[in-house]
Coordinates of C-alpha atoms and ligand atoms in Angstrom, one line a residue:
M17 CA 235.2 -28.5 43.9
L18 CA 233.8 -25.8 46.2
F19 CA 237.3 -25.4 47.7
M20 CA 238.8 -24.6 44.2
D21 CA 236.0 -22.1 43.6
I22 CA 236.7 -20.3 46.8
K23 CA 240.4 -20.1 46.0
S24 CA 239.9 -18.6 42.6
E25 CA 237.3 -16.2 44.0
I26 CA 239.8 -15.1 46.7
R27 CA 242.6 -14.6 44.1
R28 CA 240.5 -12.2 42.1
R29 CA 239.5 -9.9 45.0
R30 CA 241.0 -6.7 46.1
T31 CA 239.5 -5.1 49.1
F32 CA 240.9 -1.7 50.2
A33 CA 240.3 1.8 51.5
I34 CA 241.4 5.1 50.3
I35 CA 242.5 7.3 53.2
S36 CA 243.8 10.8 53.6
H37 CA 243.8 13.9 55.7
P38 CA 240.6 15.8 54.8
D39 CA 240.9 17.7 51.5
A40 CA 243.9 15.9 50.1
G41 CA 241.6 14.5 47.3
K42 CA 240.3 11.1 48.6
T43 CA 236.8 11.7 47.2
T44 CA 238.1 12.9 43.9
L45 CA 240.5 10.0 43.6
T46 CA 237.7 7.5 44.5
E47 CA 235.5 8.9 41.8
K48 CA 238.3 8.8 39.2
L49 CA 239.1 5.2 40.1
L50 CA 235.4 4.3 39.6
L51 CA 235.4 6.2 36.3
F52 CA 238.6 4.5 35.0
G53 CA 237.2 1.2 36.3
G54 CA 234.0 1.7 34.3
A55 CA 231.8 1.6 37.4
I56 CA 230.3 5.1 36.9
Q57 CA 230.1 7.3 33.8
T58 CA 230.3 10.8 35.4
A59 CA 231.8 12.0 38.6
G60 CA 229.4 13.2 41.4
A61 CA 228.2 10.0 43.1
V62 CA 230.8 9.9 45.9
R63 CA 231.0 13.6 46.2
S64 CA 227.4 13.9 47.3
N65 CA 228.2 11.7 50.2
K66 CA 230.8 14.1 51.6
I67 CA 230.2 15.9 54.8
R68 CA 231.4 19.3 53.8
K69 CA 233.8 21.3 55.9
T70 CA 231.4 21.0 58.8
T71 CA 231.1 22.9 62.0
T72 CA 229.3 21.4 65.0
S73 CA 226.0 22.8 64.0
D74 CA 225.9 21.0 60.8
F75 CA 224.4 17.8 62.2
M76 CA 221.3 18.2 60.0
E77 CA 223.5 17.9 57.1
I78 CA 225.1 14.8 58.5
E79 CA 221.7 13.3 59.0
K80 CA 221.0 13.8 55.3
Q81 CA 224.3 12.3 54.4
R82 CA 223.8 9.2 56.5
G83 CA 221.3 7.9 54.0
I84 CA 223.5 8.4 51.0
S85 CA 226.5 7.1 52.7
V86 CA 225.0 3.6 53.1
S87 CA 225.3 3.2 49.3
T88 CA 228.8 4.4 49.2
S89 CA 230.0 2.4 52.2
V90 CA 231.3 -0.2 49.8
M91 CA 231.8 0.4 46.2
A92 CA 232.4 -2.8 44.3
F93 CA 233.1 -3.2 40.6
D94 CA 234.7 -5.7 38.3
Y95 CA 237.6 -4.6 36.2
N96 CA 239.5 -7.0 34.0
D97 CA 237.9 -9.9 35.9
V98 CA 239.1 -8.5 39.3
R99 CA 236.5 -7.8 41.9
V100 CA 237.4 -4.4 43.4
N101 CA 235.9 -3.6 46.8
I102 CA 236.5 0.0 47.8
L103 CA 235.5 0.6 51.4
D104 CA 234.5 4.2 52.1
T105 CA 235.9 6.1 55.0
P106 CA 234.5 9.4 56.3
G107 CA 236.5 12.4 55.5
H108 CA 235.7 14.4 58.6
K109 CA 238.2 14.1 61.4
D110 CA 235.6 13.7 64.1
F111 CA 234.7 10.4 62.5
A112 CA 238.3 9.2 62.4
E113 CA 237.3 6.2 64.6
D114 CA 235.0 4.9 61.8
T115 CA 237.9 5.1 59.5
Y116 CA 240.1 3.1 61.9
R117 CA 237.5 0.4 62.2
T118 CA 237.1 0.2 58.4
L119 CA 240.8 -0.4 58.2
S120 CA 240.3 -3.7 60.1
A121 CA 238.3 -4.9 57.1
V122 CA 240.6 -4.1 54.3
D123 CA 243.6 -5.9 52.9
S124 CA 245.5 -2.8 51.8
V125 CA 245.1 1.0 51.6
I126 CA 245.8 3.8 49.2
L127 CA 247.0 6.8 51.2
V128 CA 246.4 10.2 49.4
V129 CA 248.8 13.0 50.2
D130 CA 248.5 16.6 49.0
C131 CA 251.8 17.6 47.4
V132 CA 251.4 21.2 48.7
K133 CA 250.7 20.2 52.3
G134 CA 252.8 17.1 52.6
V135 CA 252.2 14.9 55.6
E136 CA 249.4 16.2 57.8
E137 CA 248.0 15.3 61.2
Q138 CA 245.5 12.7 59.9
T139 CA 248.0 11.3 57.5
R140 CA 250.3 10.5 60.4
K141 CA 247.5 9.0 62.6
L142 CA 246.1 6.8 59.8
M143 CA 249.6 5.6 59.0
E144 CA 250.0 4.6 62.7
V145 CA 246.9 2.5 62.4
C146 CA 248.2 0.8 59.2
R147 CA 251.5 0.1 61.0
M148 CA 249.7 -1.5 63.9
R149 CA 248.2 -4.0 61.5
N150 CA 251.1 -4.1 59.0
T151 CA 248.6 -3.1 56.3
P152 CA 250.2 -2.7 52.9
V153 CA 250.2 0.9 51.8
M154 CA 250.3 2.6 48.4
I155 CA 250.8 6.3 48.3
F156 CA 249.2 8.7 45.8
V157 CA 250.8 12.1 45.8
N158 CA 247.9 14.3 44.6
K159 CA 247.5 17.8 43.2
M160 CA 250.7 17.8 41.3
D161 CA 249.1 20.5 39.1
R162 CA 249.9 22.8 42.0
E163 CA 253.2 24.2 43.0
G164 CA 254.0 21.8 45.8
I165 CA 256.9 20.5 47.8
Y166 CA 259.8 19.4 45.5
P167 CA 259.3 15.7 44.8
Y168 CA 262.6 14.5 46.4
D169 CA 261.9 16.6 49.5
L170 CA 258.4 15.2 49.7
L171 CA 259.7 11.6 49.4
D172 CA 262.1 12.3 52.3
E173 CA 259.3 13.8 54.4
L174 CA 257.1 10.7 53.7
E175 CA 259.8 8.3 54.7
Q176 CA 260.7 10.3 57.9
E177 CA 257.2 11.1 59.1
L178 CA 255.4 8.0 58.1
K179 CA 258.3 5.6 59.0
I180 CA 258.0 3.6 55.8
T181 CA 260.4 3.2 52.8
V182 CA 258.9 4.6 49.6
C183 CA 259.5 3.3 46.1
P184 CA 258.5 5.6 43.2
Y185 CA 256.4 3.7 40.7
T186 CA 255.6 6.7 38.6
W187 CA 257.4 10.0 38.2
P188 CA 255.8 13.4 37.4
I189 CA 256.4 15.0 34.0
G190 CA 256.7 18.7 34.9
N191 CA 255.3 20.3 38.0
G192 CA 252.7 22.8 38.9
K193 CA 251.1 24.5 35.9
Q194 CA 253.5 22.5 33.6
F195 CA 252.4 19.2 35.0
K196 CA 251.3 17.0 32.1
G197 CA 251.1 13.5 33.3
V198 CA 253.4 10.7 34.7
Y199 CA 256.1 8.4 33.5
N200 CA 255.6 4.8 34.5
L201 CA 259.0 3.8 35.8
H202 CA 258.1 0.1 35.7
K203 CA 256.4 -0.2 32.3
K204 CA 258.8 2.5 31.1
E205 CA 255.9 4.3 29.3
V206 CA 253.9 7.4 29.2
Q207 CA 250.1 7.7 28.9
I208 CA 248.8 11.2 28.7
F209 CA 245.1 11.9 29.5
A210 CA 243.2 15.1 28.8
P211 CA 242.4 17.0 32.0
D212 CA 238.7 16.7 32.7
K213 CA 237.0 17.1 36.1
T214 CA 234.0 14.9 35.6
S215 CA 234.8 12.3 33.0
I216 CA 237.6 10.5 31.2
S217 CA 238.4 9.7 27.6
E218 CA 241.0 7.6 25.8
S219 CA 244.6 8.6 26.4
L220 CA 245.8 11.4 24.2
I221 CA 249.3 10.0 23.9
S222 CA 250.5 6.5 24.7
T223 CA 254.2 5.7 24.1
K224 CA 257.3 4.1 25.4
D225 CA 259.5 6.4 23.4
L226 CA 260.5 9.5 25.2
K227 CA 261.7 11.0 21.9
D228 CA 258.2 10.7 20.5
L229 CA 257.5 13.9 18.6
K230 CA 253.9 14.2 19.7
L231 CA 254.9 13.8 23.3
R232 CA 257.7 16.4 23.0
E233 CA 255.3 18.8 21.5
Y234 CA 252.7 18.3 24.1
V235 CA 254.9 18.2 27.1
G236 CA 257.7 20.6 26.0
T237 CA 261.4 19.7 25.3
E238 CA 262.5 21.2 28.6
S239 CA 260.2 19.0 30.7
I240 CA 261.2 15.9 28.7
N241 CA 264.9 16.5 29.2
K242 CA 264.4 17.1 32.9
L243 CA 262.5 13.8 33.1
W244 CA 265.4 11.9 31.5
E245 CA 267.7 13.2 34.2
E246 CA 265.3 12.5 37.0
I247 CA 264.6 8.9 35.8
D248 CA 268.3 8.1 36.0
F249 CA 268.5 9.7 39.4
V250 CA 265.4 8.0 40.8
N251 CA 266.5 4.6 39.5
D252 CA 269.9 5.0 41.3
M253 CA 268.6 6.5 44.5
F254 CA 265.4 4.7 45.4
E255 CA 264.6 1.3 46.6
S256 CA 263.4 -1.0 43.8
F257 CA 260.0 -2.6 44.2
N258 CA 259.9 -5.7 46.3
M259 CA 256.5 -7.5 46.5
S260 CA 257.0 -9.1 49.9
L261 CA 258.2 -5.9 51.6
Y262 CA 255.1 -4.2 50.2
H263 CA 252.8 -6.9 51.4
E264 CA 254.4 -6.9 54.8
G265 CA 253.8 -3.1 55.1
Y266 CA 257.5 -2.0 55.0
L267 CA 257.7 -0.6 51.5
A268 CA 255.1 1.8 49.9
P269 CA 254.9 2.0 46.1
L270 CA 254.4 5.7 45.3
F271 CA 252.5 7.4 42.6
F272 CA 252.3 11.0 41.5
G273 CA 249.2 12.5 39.9
S274 CA 246.3 14.9 39.8
A275 CA 243.1 13.1 40.5
L276 CA 241.1 16.1 39.4
N277 CA 242.9 16.2 36.0
N278 CA 242.9 12.4 35.5
F279 CA 246.8 12.3 35.6
G280 CA 248.4 9.2 37.1
V281 CA 245.1 7.5 38.1
L282 CA 245.1 4.7 35.5
E283 CA 248.7 3.9 36.4
L284 CA 247.6 3.7 40.1
L285 CA 244.6 1.5 39.3
E286 CA 246.4 -0.9 37.0
T287 CA 249.4 -1.3 39.3
F288 CA 247.1 -1.7 42.3
L289 CA 245.2 -4.5 40.7
E290 CA 248.4 -6.2 39.7
I291 CA 250.3 -6.0 43.0
A292 CA 247.9 -5.4 45.9
P293 CA 247.3 -8.4 48.1
C294 CA 244.1 -10.5 47.8
P295 CA 242.3 -11.4 51.0
G296 CA 244.7 -13.1 53.4
P297 CA 244.6 -14.9 56.8
I298 CA 242.9 -13.0 59.6
Q299 CA 243.8 -13.4 63.2
A300 CA 241.1 -14.4 65.7
S301 CA 241.6 -14.6 69.4
E302 CA 241.5 -18.4 69.2
R303 CA 243.5 -19.0 66.0
T304 CA 244.4 -17.7 62.5
V305 CA 241.6 -18.0 60.0
E306 CA 242.7 -18.8 56.4
P307 CA 240.4 -17.3 53.7
D308 CA 240.1 -20.6 51.8
E309 CA 238.7 -22.5 54.7
E310 CA 235.3 -24.0 53.7
Q311 CA 233.3 -22.7 56.6
L312 CA 232.1 -19.2 56.7
T313 CA 233.6 -16.7 59.1
G314 CA 233.2 -12.9 59.1
F315 CA 233.0 -9.9 61.4
I316 CA 231.0 -6.7 61.7
F317 CA 233.1 -3.6 61.3
K318 CA 230.4 -1.0 60.8
I319 CA 226.8 -0.5 61.7
H320 CA 224.6 2.0 60.0
A321 CA 221.4 3.1 61.7
N322 CA 218.4 3.3 59.3
L323 CA 217.2 6.7 58.3
D324 CA 213.6 6.0 59.1
P325 CA 213.3 7.2 62.7
K326 CA 210.2 5.0 63.3
H327 CA 212.1 1.8 62.6
H328 CA 215.2 1.0 64.5
D329 CA 216.5 -1.4 62.0
R330 CA 220.0 -1.0 61.0
I331 CA 222.5 -2.3 58.4
A332 CA 225.5 -4.2 59.8
F333 CA 228.4 -4.4 57.4
M334 CA 230.2 -7.8 57.6
R335 CA 233.6 -8.5 56.1
I336 CA 233.8 -12.1 55.0
S337 CA 237.1 -13.6 56.3
S338 CA 236.7 -17.2 55.1
G339 CA 234.4 -19.6 53.3
R340 CA 231.3 -18.8 51.3
F341 CA 228.4 -16.7 52.5
E342 CA 225.0 -17.8 51.4
R343 CA 221.6 -16.1 51.6
N344 CA 219.1 -17.8 53.9
K345 CA 221.7 -20.1 55.5
F346 CA 221.9 -20.3 59.3
Y347 CA 225.0 -18.7 60.8
F348 CA 226.2 -18.6 64.4
H349 CA 226.5 -15.3 66.2
T350 CA 229.3 -16.0 68.6
R351 CA 228.6 -13.3 71.2
S352 CA 224.9 -14.2 71.8
E353 CA 225.6 -17.9 70.8
K354 CA 222.4 -17.7 68.7
K355 CA 221.7 -18.8 65.1
M356 CA 220.8 -16.2 62.6
R357 CA 219.6 -16.3 59.0
F358 CA 219.6 -13.4 56.5
S359 CA 216.9 -13.3 53.8
S360 CA 218.0 -10.1 52.2
P361 CA 221.8 -9.6 52.5
T362 CA 222.9 -6.7 50.4
S363 CA 225.8 -6.2 48.1
F364 CA 227.0 -2.9 46.9
M365 CA 228.0 -2.8 43.3
A366 CA 229.2 0.7 42.6
N367 CA 226.1 2.6 43.6
N368 CA 223.5 -0.1 43.2
K369 CA 222.3 -2.0 46.2
S370 CA 221.0 -5.5 45.5
I371 CA 220.3 -8.7 47.3
V372 CA 223.2 -11.1 47.1
E373 CA 222.9 -14.9 46.9
E374 CA 226.5 -15.6 47.9
A375 CA 229.7 -13.7 48.7
Y376 CA 233.4 -14.6 49.2
P377 CA 236.3 -13.6 51.4
G378 CA 237.1 -9.9 51.0
D379 CA 233.5 -9.1 50.2
V380 CA 231.4 -7.0 52.4
V381 CA 227.7 -7.8 52.8
G382 CA 225.1 -5.6 54.4
L383 CA 223.0 -7.5 56.9
Y384 CA 219.6 -6.0 58.1
D385 CA 219.6 -6.0 61.9
S386 CA 217.1 -5.0 64.5
G387 CA 219.6 -4.4 67.2
N388 CA 221.4 -7.7 67.6
F389 CA 224.8 -6.7 66.3
K390 CA 227.6 -4.8 67.9
I391 CA 230.8 -3.6 66.2
G392 CA 233.3 -6.4 66.3
D393 CA 230.8 -9.3 66.4
T394 CA 231.7 -12.5 64.7
L395 CA 229.6 -14.9 62.6
T396 CA 230.6 -18.5 62.0
E397 CA 229.1 -21.9 61.1
G398 CA 229.2 -23.0 64.7
E399 CA 232.8 -22.4 65.9
L400 CA 233.2 -20.2 68.9
L401 CA 235.5 -17.7 67.4
H402 CA 236.2 -14.0 68.0
F403 CA 238.0 -11.8 65.6
K404 CA 240.2 -9.2 67.0
G405 CA 241.5 -5.9 65.7
V406 CA 238.4 -3.8 65.8
P407 CA 239.7 -1.7 68.6
S408 CA 238.1 1.2 70.4
F409 CA 240.4 4.2 70.7
S410 CA 241.0 6.3 73.7
P411 CA 238.3 8.9 73.6
E412 CA 239.7 12.4 74.1
I413 CA 236.5 14.2 74.9
L414 CA 234.4 12.9 77.8
R415 CA 231.0 14.2 78.8
E416 CA 228.3 13.1 81.3
V417 CA 224.8 12.5 79.9
N418 CA 222.0 14.3 81.7
N419 CA 218.5 13.0 81.2
L420 CA 216.2 16.0 80.5
D421 CA 213.0 13.9 80.5
P422 CA 212.8 11.5 83.4
M423 CA 209.7 9.8 81.8
K424 CA 211.9 8.7 79.0
T425 CA 214.8 7.1 80.9
K426 CA 214.3 3.7 79.2
Q427 CA 214.3 5.3 75.7
L428 CA 217.4 7.2 76.6
D429 CA 219.2 4.1 77.9
K430 CA 218.3 2.2 74.8
G431 CA 219.3 4.9 72.4
V432 CA 222.7 5.4 74.1
R433 CA 223.3 1.7 74.2
Q434 CA 222.4 1.2 70.6
M435 CA 224.4 4.1 69.3
T436 CA 227.4 3.1 71.2
D437 CA 227.0 -0.4 69.8
E438 CA 227.1 1.2 66.4
G439 CA 230.3 2.8 67.3
V440 CA 229.1 6.4 67.2
A441 CA 230.8 6.9 70.6
Q442 CA 231.9 4.9 73.7
L443 CA 229.9 4.5 76.8
F444 CA 231.4 4.3 80.3
V445 CA 229.5 3.9 83.5
Q446 CA 230.7 5.4 86.8
Q447 CA 229.6 4.4 90.2
P448 CA 228.0 5.4 92.5
G449 CA 224.9 6.6 90.8
N450 CA 225.2 4.8 87.4
R451 CA 226.5 8.0 85.8
K452 CA 226.7 7.6 82.1
I453 CA 229.7 9.1 80.5
I454 CA 230.1 9.3 76.7
G455 CA 233.6 9.4 75.2
T456 CA 234.3 10.4 71.6
V457 CA 237.2 11.6 69.5
G458 CA 235.3 14.5 68.1
E459 CA 232.8 17.2 69.1
L460 CA 230.4 16.4 66.3
Q461 CA 229.4 13.1 67.8
Y462 CA 227.6 14.9 70.7
E463 CA 225.4 16.8 68.3
V464 CA 224.7 13.6 66.4
I465 CA 223.8 11.7 69.6
K466 CA 221.6 14.5 70.9
F467 CA 219.8 14.8 67.6
R468 CA 219.3 11.1 67.1
L469 CA 218.1 10.5 70.7
E470 CA 215.4 13.1 70.1
H471 CA 214.4 12.0 66.7
E472 CA 214.8 8.2 66.8
Y473 CA 214.2 7.4 70.5
G474 CA 212.1 10.3 71.7
A475 CA 214.5 11.1 74.5
R476 CA 216.2 14.4 75.4
C477 CA 219.5 14.9 77.0
S478 CA 222.2 17.5 77.6
F479 CA 225.9 16.9 78.1
S480 CA 228.1 18.3 80.9
H481 CA 231.8 18.8 80.4
L482 CA 234.1 16.7 82.4
P483 CA 237.7 17.9 83.2
F484 CA 239.3 14.9 81.5
I485 CA 241.5 14.7 78.4
K486 CA 241.8 11.0 77.9
A487 CA 240.4 7.6 78.9
C488 CA 242.8 4.8 79.3
W489 CA 242.1 1.1 79.7
I490 CA 244.1 -0.5 82.6
T491 CA 245.6 -3.9 82.7
T492 CA 247.9 -5.6 85.2
E493 CA 249.0 -8.9 86.7
N494 CA 249.1 -7.2 90.1
K495 CA 245.6 -7.3 91.4
K496 CA 246.5 -5.7 94.7
E497 CA 248.0 -2.6 93.1
L498 CA 245.0 -2.3 90.7
E499 CA 242.6 -2.4 93.6
E500 CA 244.6 0.2 95.4
F501 CA 244.6 2.4 92.3
L502 CA 240.8 2.0 91.7
K503 CA 240.2 3.0 95.3
R504 CA 242.5 6.0 95.3
K505 CA 241.3 7.3 92.0
S506 CA 237.6 6.4 92.3
G507 CA 236.5 9.8 91.0
A508 CA 238.3 9.2 87.8
I509 CA 237.4 5.5 87.3
A510 CA 234.6 4.1 85.2
Y511 CA 233.8 0.9 83.4
D512 CA 233.3 0.2 79.7
K513 CA 230.6 -2.0 78.4
E514 CA 232.6 -5.1 79.0
H515 CA 233.3 -4.0 82.6
N516 CA 236.9 -3.3 81.9
P517 CA 238.2 -0.5 84.2
V518 CA 239.1 2.8 82.6
F519 CA 241.1 5.7 84.0
F520 CA 240.1 9.2 83.1
A521 CA 243.2 11.4 83.1
E522 CA 242.9 15.1 83.7
S523 CA 246.2 15.8 81.9
E524 CA 249.1 14.1 80.4
W525 CA 251.0 15.0 83.5
M526 CA 248.4 13.1 85.7
L527 CA 248.7 10.1 83.4
K528 CA 252.5 10.2 83.7
L529 CA 252.2 10.5 87.5
A530 CA 249.8 7.5 87.6
R531 CA 252.3 5.5 85.5
E532 CA 255.1 6.4 87.9
N533 CA 253.2 5.7 91.1
F534 CA 251.7 2.5 89.9
P535 CA 254.5 0.9 87.9
S536 CA 252.8 -2.5 87.6
L537 CA 249.7 -1.1 85.9
T538 CA 249.6 -0.6 82.1
F539 CA 247.6 2.2 80.7
H540 CA 246.3 1.6 77.1
N541 CA 245.3 3.9 74.4
T542 CA 243.1 1.3 72.6
S543 CA 240.8 -1.4 73.9
D544 CA 242.7 -3.8 71.8
F545 CA 245.1 -4.4 74.6
K546 CA 244.3 -8.0 75.1
T547 CA 245.6 -9.0 71.7
G548 CA 247.0 -6.1 69.6
K549 CA 250.6 -5.1 69.9
I550 CA 251.8 -2.0 68.2
K551 CA 254.7 -3.0 66.1
K552 CA 257.2 -0.3 65.7
G553 CA 257.5 0.9 62.1
I554 CA 260.8 -0.3 60.7
I555 CA 262.4 1.6 57.9
Y556 CA 263.8 -0.9 55.5
S557 CA 267.0 0.1 53.8
K558 CA 269.2 -1.5 51.2
Ligands
LIG627 P1 238.9 14.7 50.4 O1 237.8 13.8 50.0 O2 240.2 14.1 50.7 O3 238.4 15.6 51.5 O4 239.2 15.7 49.2 P2 238.3 16.0 47.9 O5 238.4 15.0 46.9 O6 237.0 16.5 48.2 O7 239.2 17.3 47.4 C1 239.4 18.4 48.1 C2 239.6 19.6 47.2 O8 240.7 19.4 46.4 C3 238.4 19.8 46.2 O9 238.3 21.1 45.9 C4 238.9 19.1 44.9 O10 238.3 19.6 43.7 C5 240.4 19.5 45.0 N1 241.3 18.5 44.3 C6 241.2 17.2 44.3 N2 242.2 16.7 43.5 C7 242.9 17.7 43.0 C8 243.9 17.8 42.1 O11 244.5 16.9 41.5 N3 244.4 19.1 41.8 C9 243.8 20.2 42.3 N4 244.3 21.4 42.0 N5 242.7 20.1 43.2 C10 242.3 18.9 43.5 P3 237.2 22.0 46.6 O12 237.2 23.4 46.0 O13 237.3 21.9 48.1 O14 235.8 21.3 46.3 P4 235.0 21.3 44.9 O15 234.3 22.5 44.9 O16 236.0 21.2 43.8 O17 234.2 20.0 45.0

């Protein structure tokens, strides 16, 4: 009986993230999906969570935002009996690593691209992460109300740069100032919405007939005639939709629109609910975990420190991989091999936090934690299982921590350890002298760490620059060569929290040299080296 329940709960869940290069319209689109989904009534909720175009000195602002962003970490709502879980990802590039980790907890993504700017740096990087995991991707080309790259050229650019085949699901009616809405190539219909920044109303026009007089009048005869031609061309030229290729991550259904103006958003939402995958199997180091297994398994992909500086309690976000989660039941924390019970696990329905009695695969529950959890931890009902795929990425900025108050060494150590457990940054220790080196992918993290150490742990520190550009994990079968390398490069070697050796490269050239001189060593850009293999993106063609 329970088994059946779990299966139907899994089938009705869609857990995903919206990702983009900053400013492409991720926040606007998220809000519009919540509006169309009936989860909120006016826009503004997600926007307030945004870290605005920050400079390094804006960490005060970030502190303020941290509180708000707990409630938007997961935005769940029910639409047509589908439970939608949108996992929020930070927009600021310095927090890209949080985004990568969140991607380990979703079953698919919607990638937002600005039609004026096309593929940007973060678009490329995020897509690489999706390819590593074969995450199904839908693309939303936003800001079609602006004069952007010509749609065919943009599709070419997306295929070439993102190494994925695209399949238009909708097509724009007019461009730039003349953009009026989209044609749904699959339903063969048009639904026109009134442009409105903060709310939505019923569609103005809804028709399958392109000769519809009202439509012609609204859109203009020229745009309609052009649309006729383009539909023919698109049907001939582009890949038709194939569900398994989409689910395997080779084919991306593509939507045009303007999130700000409500154009193309409903088409995206409805198609997404229809075709996006429900929670599937998740790979653990020991075995593949099927979502409909009776026993609960889940992993922590994000930890949020509490805003109250006097209490170090935190919220750990757990993605449920299998079984049914129940409040007050004992679960097994596989890293510490201890049992844990949660009396007030939290669910996040749109913007309301509430205590949840049970949750299912695909759901995210917030677990109050006083410092037991680390990113990547697994909970089970007793099985010794470890989920993989929450990698740490090669930090590109490395700085040594200097303790400015020797009386507070313990507090400093604790703060640094806890913040790095939360995934704010990575900690490496170099010998001799137990030197603490913090690695990040962005400058902003150092400001955050300094500020939080002072306010939450009462410790003060400064950071000294180190002349390295990258930290790479090292693996090899050749122990002797590794020992030789560690000895020769001792000034540039440190150890991560799991005591894995890491090489700090001073330049790409030094890294190349190390690879040449020590051919049996492998230098990795992510800590996922034991399990994750980067699969080359394959362009599928007819
Ligand atoms: P992000 O989360 O990806 O960083 O992007 P966000 O939604 O904040 O959008 C970035 C800017 O782009 C915002 O303008 C937003 O209003 C605008 N925008 C989003 N969708 C569209 C669209 O469909 N068409 C047009 N023309 N603009 C769009 P802003 O001026 O930076 O912020 P705001 O003052 O409007 O909040």
